[in-house]
Amino acid sequence: MNKIPLIDKRSLLALLSLVVIVFLAACGNSSSASGELKQIRLDYAYYSPASLVIKNKGWAEEAFKDSDIEVTWTLSQGSNKALEFLNSNSVDFGSTAGSAALLAKANGNPIQGIYLASKPEWTALVAAKDSDIKDPADLKGKKVAATVGTDPYIFLQRTLQEAGLDEQDVEIVNLQHADGASALLSGDVDAWAGLDPHMAKLELENDAQLFYRNEDFNTYNFLNVREKFAENHPEEVKEVLKLYDKARAWIEENPEETAEIVAKEAGISQEVAAKQLERNDFSESVPSDTQREILNQSGAVLEKANLWKGNKDVAETVDAYIEPKFAQELGEE
């Protein structure tokens, strides 16, 4: 058999590498070579009831059918996962807590917070029913489960600082939300920075104690978009926000059916889903100075905890993150 000359092998490898790069770029791109939008990639999350309703009802597929735009859905198990998907160009829109998105923005994630899906009280500090932990000060020397980079994690940091403690006074065990709930039940951790619907499930089915609640420490459920997508496809961004507007209104008019949808999607009881929905306010949609102030407070806590790694200061990052124009324009139509 004739051997391929070395130069030909190198050329072949270079060609194969180029093909792989082009293929991967095409797979991670919503648009065709001409710039025409072919696909919209949305996430859905158990902590975002509006996203579950839109997906369940097929509204996105219907809205973009005449434009011949395919809609795909990706499950986000937490803000950290949604932000990973956005940063890796795996989705175009992702549901997260505002504080988690702000931290990601500081670290270079190219996103904008364009819409408020809800104002939730979706996190609290949770202990087992027979625990002797009654307030945050009792956490000193304890193991606490939390998902790093999410609202419950930042909630924990704020609570520790308020109690005169810091991260060195506890052992934070980094677990995804559902795993944190399981670790609390098994006794592997002493407390958990919880997230609904897992938190509501433990509260109702296992008599878990929500021993510290503070609605003001919960940051809003933001819908984020990749900056490049918003720049290239502003009309499609507004169409997606119309779907969220539709979902918010529908949820308020149909709480029982919404609970059924959340229960089915998340694999929980309707009672747990109803408890989760009770802790969500769907009346606001346009990011404003209220959210700017809350995120500035969160950023200050992150700085104090030495978790702020961005080059820009907090206020600059908040301003770069919050972009209300799409939601504002929607209200003017």
Coordinates of N, CA, C and O in Angstrom, one line a residue, residues 48-163:
S48 N -39.7 28.4 36.8 CA -40.3 29.5 36.0 C -41.6 29.0 35.4 O -41.7 28.5 34.3
P49 N -42.7 29.2 36.2 CA -44.0 28.7 35.7 C -44.4 29.3 34.3 O -45.0 28.5 33.5
A50 N -44.1 30.5 34.0 CA -44.4 31.0 32.7 C -43.8 30.2 31.5 O -44.5 30.0 30.5
S51 N -42.6 29.8 31.7 CA -41.9 29.0 30.7 C -42.6 27.7 30.5 O -42.8 27.2 29.4
L52 N -43.1 27.1 31.6 CA -43.8 25.8 31.5 C -45.1 25.9 30.8 O -45.5 25.0 30.1
V53 N -45.8 27.0 31.1 CA -47.1 27.2 30.4 C -46.9 27.4 28.9 O -47.6 26.8 28.1
I54 N -45.9 28.2 28.5 CA -45.7 28.5 27.1 C -45.3 27.2 26.4 O -45.8 26.9 25.3
K55 N -44.5 26.4 27.0 CA -44.1 25.1 26.4 C -45.3 24.1 26.3 O -45.5 23.5 25.3
N56 N -46.0 24.0 27.4 CA -47.1 23.1 27.5 C -48.2 23.4 26.4 O -48.8 22.5 25.8
K57 N -48.5 24.7 26.2 CA -49.5 25.1 25.3 C -49.1 25.1 23.9 O -50.0 25.3 23.0
G58 N -47.8 25.0 23.6 CA -47.3 25.1 22.2 C -47.4 26.4 21.6 O -47.5 26.6 20.4
W59 N -47.5 27.5 22.4 CA -47.7 28.8 21.9 C -46.5 29.3 21.1 O -46.7 30.0 20.1
A60 N -45.3 28.9 21.4 CA -44.1 29.4 20.7 C -44.1 28.8 19.3 O -43.8 29.5 18.3
E61 N -44.4 27.5 19.2 CA -44.4 26.8 17.9 C -45.4 27.5 17.0 O -45.2 27.7 15.8
E62 N -46.6 27.8 17.6 CA -47.7 28.4 16.8 C -47.3 29.8 16.4 O -47.5 30.2 15.2
A63 N -46.6 30.6 17.3 CA -46.3 32.0 16.9 C -45.3 32.1 15.8 O -45.3 33.0 15.0
F64 N -44.4 31.1 15.7 CA -43.3 31.2 14.7 C -43.5 30.2 13.5 O -42.7 30.2 12.6
K65 N -44.7 29.6 13.5 CA -45.0 28.6 12.4 C -45.0 29.3 11.0 O -44.3 28.8 10.1
D66 N -45.7 30.4 10.9 CA -45.8 31.1 9.6 C -44.4 31.6 9.1 O -44.2 31.9 7.9
S67 N -43.5 31.9 10.0 CA -42.2 32.4 9.7 C -41.2 31.3 9.4 O -40.1 31.5 9.0
D68 N -41.7 30.0 9.5 CA -40.9 28.8 9.2 C -39.7 28.8 10.1 O -38.6 28.4 9.7
I69 N -39.9 29.2 11.4 CA -38.8 29.2 12.4 C -39.1 28.0 13.3 O -40.1 27.9 14.0
E70 N -38.1 27.2 13.5 CA -38.2 26.0 14.4 C -38.0 26.5 15.8 O -37.1 27.3 16.1
V71 N -38.7 25.9 16.7 CA -38.6 26.2 18.2 C -38.1 25.0 18.9 O -38.6 23.9 18.7
T72 N -37.0 25.1 19.6 CA -36.5 24.0 20.4 C -36.4 24.4 21.9 O -36.3 25.6 22.2
W73 N -36.5 23.4 22.8 CA -36.6 23.7 24.2 C -35.5 22.9 24.9 O -35.2 21.8 24.6
T74 N -34.9 23.5 25.9 CA -33.9 22.9 26.8 C -34.2 23.1 28.2 O -34.5 24.2 28.7
L75 N -34.2 22.1 29.0 CA -34.5 22.2 30.5 C -33.3 22.7 31.2 O -32.2 22.3 31.1
S76 N -33.6 23.8 32.0 CA -32.6 24.4 32.9 C -32.9 23.9 34.3 O -34.0 24.3 34.8
Q77 N -32.0 23.2 34.9 CA -32.2 22.7 36.3 C -31.9 23.7 37.4 O -32.2 23.5 38.5
G78 N -31.4 24.9 37.0 CA -31.1 26.0 37.9 C -30.5 27.1 37.1 O -30.2 27.0 35.9
S79 N -30.4 28.3 37.8 CA -29.9 29.4 37.1 C -28.5 29.2 36.5 O -28.1 29.6 35.4
N80 N -27.7 28.4 37.3 CA -26.3 28.1 36.8 C -26.3 27.4 35.5 O -25.5 27.7 34.6
K81 N -27.3 26.5 35.3 CA -27.4 25.7 34.1 C -27.9 26.6 32.9 O -27.3 26.6 31.8
A82 N -28.9 27.4 33.2 CA -29.4 28.3 32.2 C -28.3 29.3 31.7 O -28.1 29.6 30.5
L83 N -27.4 29.7 32.6 CA -26.4 30.7 32.3 C -25.3 30.0 31.5 O -24.6 30.5 30.6
E84 N -25.0 28.7 31.9 CA -24.0 27.9 31.1 C -24.5 27.8 29.6 O -23.7 27.9 28.7
F85 N -25.8 27.5 29.5 CA -26.4 27.3 28.1 C -26.3 28.6 27.3 O -26.0 28.6 26.1
L86 N -26.6 29.8 28.0 CA -26.5 31.1 27.3 C -25.0 31.4 26.9 O -24.7 31.8 25.8
N87 N -24.1 31.1 27.8 CA -22.7 31.4 27.6 C -22.1 30.6 26.5 O -21.2 31.0 25.7
S88 N -22.6 29.3 26.4 CA -22.0 28.4 25.4 C -22.8 28.5 24.0 O -22.6 27.7 23.1
N89 N -23.8 29.5 23.9 CA -24.6 29.6 22.7 C -25.4 28.3 22.4 O -25.5 27.9 21.3
S90 N -25.9 27.7 23.5 CA -26.8 26.6 23.4 C -28.2 26.9 23.4 O -29.1 26.2 22.9
V91 N -28.6 28.1 24.0 CA -29.9 28.6 23.9 C -29.8 30.1 23.6 O -28.8 30.7 23.8
D92 N -30.9 30.7 23.2 CA -31.0 32.1 22.9 C -31.6 32.9 24.1 O -31.3 34.0 24.3
F93 N -32.6 32.2 24.8 CA -33.3 32.8 25.9 C -33.1 31.8 27.1 O -33.3 30.6 27.0
G94 N -32.9 32.4 28.3 CA -32.7 31.6 29.5 C -33.3 32.2 30.7 O -33.2 33.5 30.9
S95 N -34.0 31.5 31.6 CA -34.7 32.0 32.8 C -33.7 31.8 34.0 O -33.3 30.7 34.2
T96 N -33.5 32.9 34.7 CA -32.6 32.9 35.8 C -33.1 33.8 36.9 O -33.9 34.7 36.7
A97 N -32.5 33.7 38.1 CA -32.6 34.8 39.1 C -31.7 35.9 38.6 O -30.6 35.8 38.0
G98 N -32.1 37.1 39.0 CA -31.4 38.3 38.6 C -30.0 38.4 39.2 O -29.0 38.7 38.5
S99 N -29.8 38.0 40.4 CA -28.5 38.1 41.1 C -27.5 37.1 40.4 O -26.3 37.4 40.2
A100 N -28.0 35.9 40.1 CA -27.1 34.9 39.4 C -26.7 35.4 38.1 O -25.5 35.2 37.7
A101 N -27.6 36.0 37.3 CA -27.3 36.5 36.0 C -26.3 37.7 36.1 O -25.4 37.8 35.3
L102 N -26.4 38.5 37.2 CA -25.5 39.6 37.3 C -24.1 39.1 37.6 O -23.1 39.7 37.0
L103 N -23.9 38.1 38.4 CA -22.6 37.5 38.6 C -22.0 37.0 37.3 O -20.8 37.1 37.1
A104 N -22.9 36.3 36.6 CA -22.4 35.8 35.3 C -22.0 36.9 34.3 O -21.0 36.8 33.6
K105 N -22.8 38.0 34.3 CA -22.4 39.1 33.5 C -21.1 39.7 33.9 O -20.3 40.1 33.0
A106 N -20.8 39.8 35.1 CA -19.5 40.3 35.6 C -18.4 39.4 35.2 O -17.3 39.9 34.9
N107 N -18.7 38.1 35.0 CA -17.7 37.2 34.5 C -17.6 37.0 33.0 O -16.9 36.1 32.5
G108 N -18.3 37.9 32.3 CA -18.2 37.9 30.8 C -19.3 37.2 30.1 O -19.2 37.1 28.8
N109 N -20.3 36.7 30.7 CA -21.4 36.1 30.0 C -22.1 37.2 29.2 O -22.6 38.1 29.8
P110 N -22.3 37.0 27.8 CA -22.8 38.1 27.0 C -24.3 38.1 27.0 O -25.0 37.8 26.0
I111 N -24.9 38.5 28.1 CA -26.4 38.4 28.2 C -27.0 39.8 28.6 O -26.3 40.7 29.1
Q112 N -28.3 39.9 28.4 CA -29.1 41.1 28.9 C -30.3 40.5 29.6 O -30.9 39.6 29.1
G113 N -30.7 41.2 30.7 CA -31.9 40.9 31.4 C -33.0 41.8 30.8 O -33.0 43.0 31.1
I114 N -34.0 41.2 30.1 CA -34.9 42.0 29.3 C -36.3 41.9 29.8 O -37.2 42.7 29.3
Y115 N -36.6 41.1 30.7 CA -38.0 40.9 31.1 C -38.1 40.2 32.4 O -37.3 39.4 32.8
L116 N -39.2 40.6 33.2 CA -39.5 39.9 34.5 C -40.6 38.9 34.3 O -41.7 39.3 34.1
A117 N -40.2 37.7 34.5 CA -41.3 36.6 34.3 C -42.1 36.5 35.6 O -43.3 36.2 35.5
S118 N -41.5 36.9 36.8 CA -42.3 36.9 38.0 C -41.4 37.5 39.1 O -40.2 37.6 38.9
K119 N -42.0 37.9 40.2 CA -41.3 38.3 41.4 C -41.6 37.1 42.4 O -42.7 37.0 43.0
P120 N -40.6 36.2 42.6 CA -40.8 35.0 43.4 C -40.2 35.2 44.8 O -39.3 35.9 45.0
E121 N -40.9 34.5 45.7 CA -40.1 34.2 47.0 C -39.8 32.7 46.9 O -40.5 31.8 47.4
W122 N -38.8 32.4 46.1 CA -38.6 31.0 45.7 C -37.4 30.4 46.5 O -37.1 29.2 46.3
T123 N -36.8 31.1 47.4 CA -35.8 30.6 48.2 C -35.9 31.0 49.7 O -36.4 32.0 50.0
A124 N -35.4 30.1 50.5 CA -35.4 30.3 52.0 C -34.3 29.3 52.5 O -33.8 28.5 51.8
L125 N -34.0 29.4 53.8 CA -33.1 28.5 54.4 C -34.0 27.4 55.1 O -34.9 27.7 55.8
V126 N -33.6 26.2 54.8 CA -34.4 25.0 55.2 C -33.7 24.1 56.1 O -32.5 23.8 55.8
A127 N -34.4 23.5 57.1 CA -33.8 22.5 58.0 C -34.8 21.4 58.1 O -36.0 21.6 57.8
A128 N -34.3 20.2 58.5 CA -35.2 19.1 58.7 C -36.2 19.4 59.9 O -35.9 20.2 60.8
K129 N -37.3 18.7 59.9 CA -38.4 19.0 60.9 C -37.9 18.8 62.4 O -38.4 19.5 63.2
D130 N -36.9 17.9 62.6 CA -36.5 17.7 64.0 C -35.2 18.4 64.3 O -34.5 18.2 65.3
S131 N -34.8 19.4 63.4 CA -33.5 20.0 63.6 C -33.5 21.0 64.7 O -34.6 21.6 65.0
D132 N -32.4 21.2 65.3 CA -32.3 22.3 66.4 C -31.8 23.6 65.8 O -31.6 24.6 66.5
I133 N -31.7 23.7 64.5 CA -31.4 25.0 63.8 C -32.7 25.8 63.8 O -33.7 25.4 63.1
K134 N -32.7 27.0 64.4 CA -33.9 27.8 64.5 C -33.7 29.2 63.8 O -34.7 29.8 63.5
D135 N -32.4 29.6 63.7 CA -32.2 30.9 63.0 C -30.8 30.8 62.4 O -30.0 29.9 62.6
P136 N -30.4 31.8 61.5 CA -29.2 31.8 60.8 C -27.9 31.7 61.7 O -26.9 31.1 61.3
A137 N -28.0 32.3 62.9 CA -26.8 32.2 63.7 C -26.4 30.7 64.1 O -25.3 30.4 64.4
D138 N -27.4 29.9 64.1 CA -27.2 28.5 64.4 C -26.5 27.7 63.4 O -26.1 26.5 63.6
L139 N -26.2 28.3 62.2 CA -25.5 27.7 61.1 C -24.0 27.6 61.3 O -23.3 26.8 60.6
K140 N -23.5 28.3 62.3 CA -22.0 28.3 62.5 C -21.5 26.8 62.8 O -22.1 26.1 63.6
G141 N -20.6 26.4 62.0 CA -20.0 25.1 62.1 C -20.8 24.0 61.4 O -20.5 22.8 61.5
K142 N -21.9 24.4 60.7 CA -22.8 23.4 60.1 C -22.5 23.2 58.6 O -21.9 24.1 57.9
K143 N -23.0 22.1 58.0 CA -22.9 21.9 56.6 C -24.2 22.4 56.0 O -25.3 22.0 56.4
V144 N -24.1 23.2 54.9 CA -25.2 23.8 54.3 C -25.1 23.6 52.8 O -24.1 23.9 52.1
A145 N -26.1 22.9 52.2 CA -26.2 22.7 50.8 C -26.7 23.9 50.0 O -27.6 24.6 50.4
A146 N -26.0 24.2 48.9 CA -26.5 25.3 48.0 C -25.8 25.1 46.7 O -24.8 24.5 46.5
T147 N -26.5 25.6 45.6 CA -26.0 25.5 44.3 C -25.3 26.8 43.9 O -25.9 27.9 43.8
V148 N -24.0 26.7 43.9 CA -23.1 27.9 43.6 C -23.6 28.6 42.4 O -23.8 28.0 41.3
G149 N -23.7 29.9 42.5 CA -24.0 30.7 41.3 C -25.5 31.0 41.1 O -25.9 31.6 40.1
T150 N -26.3 30.5 42.0 CA -27.8 30.7 41.9 C -28.3 31.6 43.0 O -27.6 31.9 44.0
D151 N -29.6 32.0 42.9 CA -30.2 32.9 43.9 C -30.1 32.3 45.3 O -29.8 33.0 46.2
P152 N -30.4 31.0 45.5 CA -30.3 30.5 46.9 C -28.9 30.6 47.5 O -28.8 30.9 48.7
Y153 N -27.9 30.4 46.6 CA -26.5 30.6 47.1 C -26.3 32.0 47.5 O -25.7 32.3 48.6
I154 N -26.7 33.0 46.7 CA -26.5 34.4 47.1 C -27.4 34.8 48.3 O -27.0 35.6 49.1
F155 N -28.6 34.2 48.3 CA -29.5 34.4 49.5 C -28.8 33.9 50.8 O -28.8 34.6 51.8
L156 N -28.1 32.8 50.7 CA -27.3 32.3 51.8 C -26.2 33.2 52.2 O -26.0 33.5 53.4
Q157 N -25.5 33.7 51.2 CA -24.4 34.7 51.5 C -24.9 35.9 52.2 O -24.3 36.4 53.2
R158 N -26.1 36.5 51.7 CA -26.6 37.7 52.3 C -27.1 37.4 53.8 O -26.9 38.2 54.7
T159 N -27.7 36.2 54.0 CA -28.2 35.9 55.3 C -27.0 35.7 56.3 O -27.1 36.1 57.4
L160 N -25.9 35.0 55.8 CA -24.8 34.9 56.7 C -24.2 36.2 57.1 O -23.9 36.4 58.3
Q161 N -24.1 37.1 56.2 CA -23.5 38.4 56.5 C -24.4 39.2 57.5 O -24.0 39.8 58.4
E162 N -25.7 39.1 57.3 CA -26.7 39.7 58.2 C -26.6 39.2 59.6 O -26.8 39.9 60.6
A163 N -26.2 37.9 59.7 CA -26.1 37.2 61.0 C -24.7 37.4 61.6 O -24.4 36.8 62.7

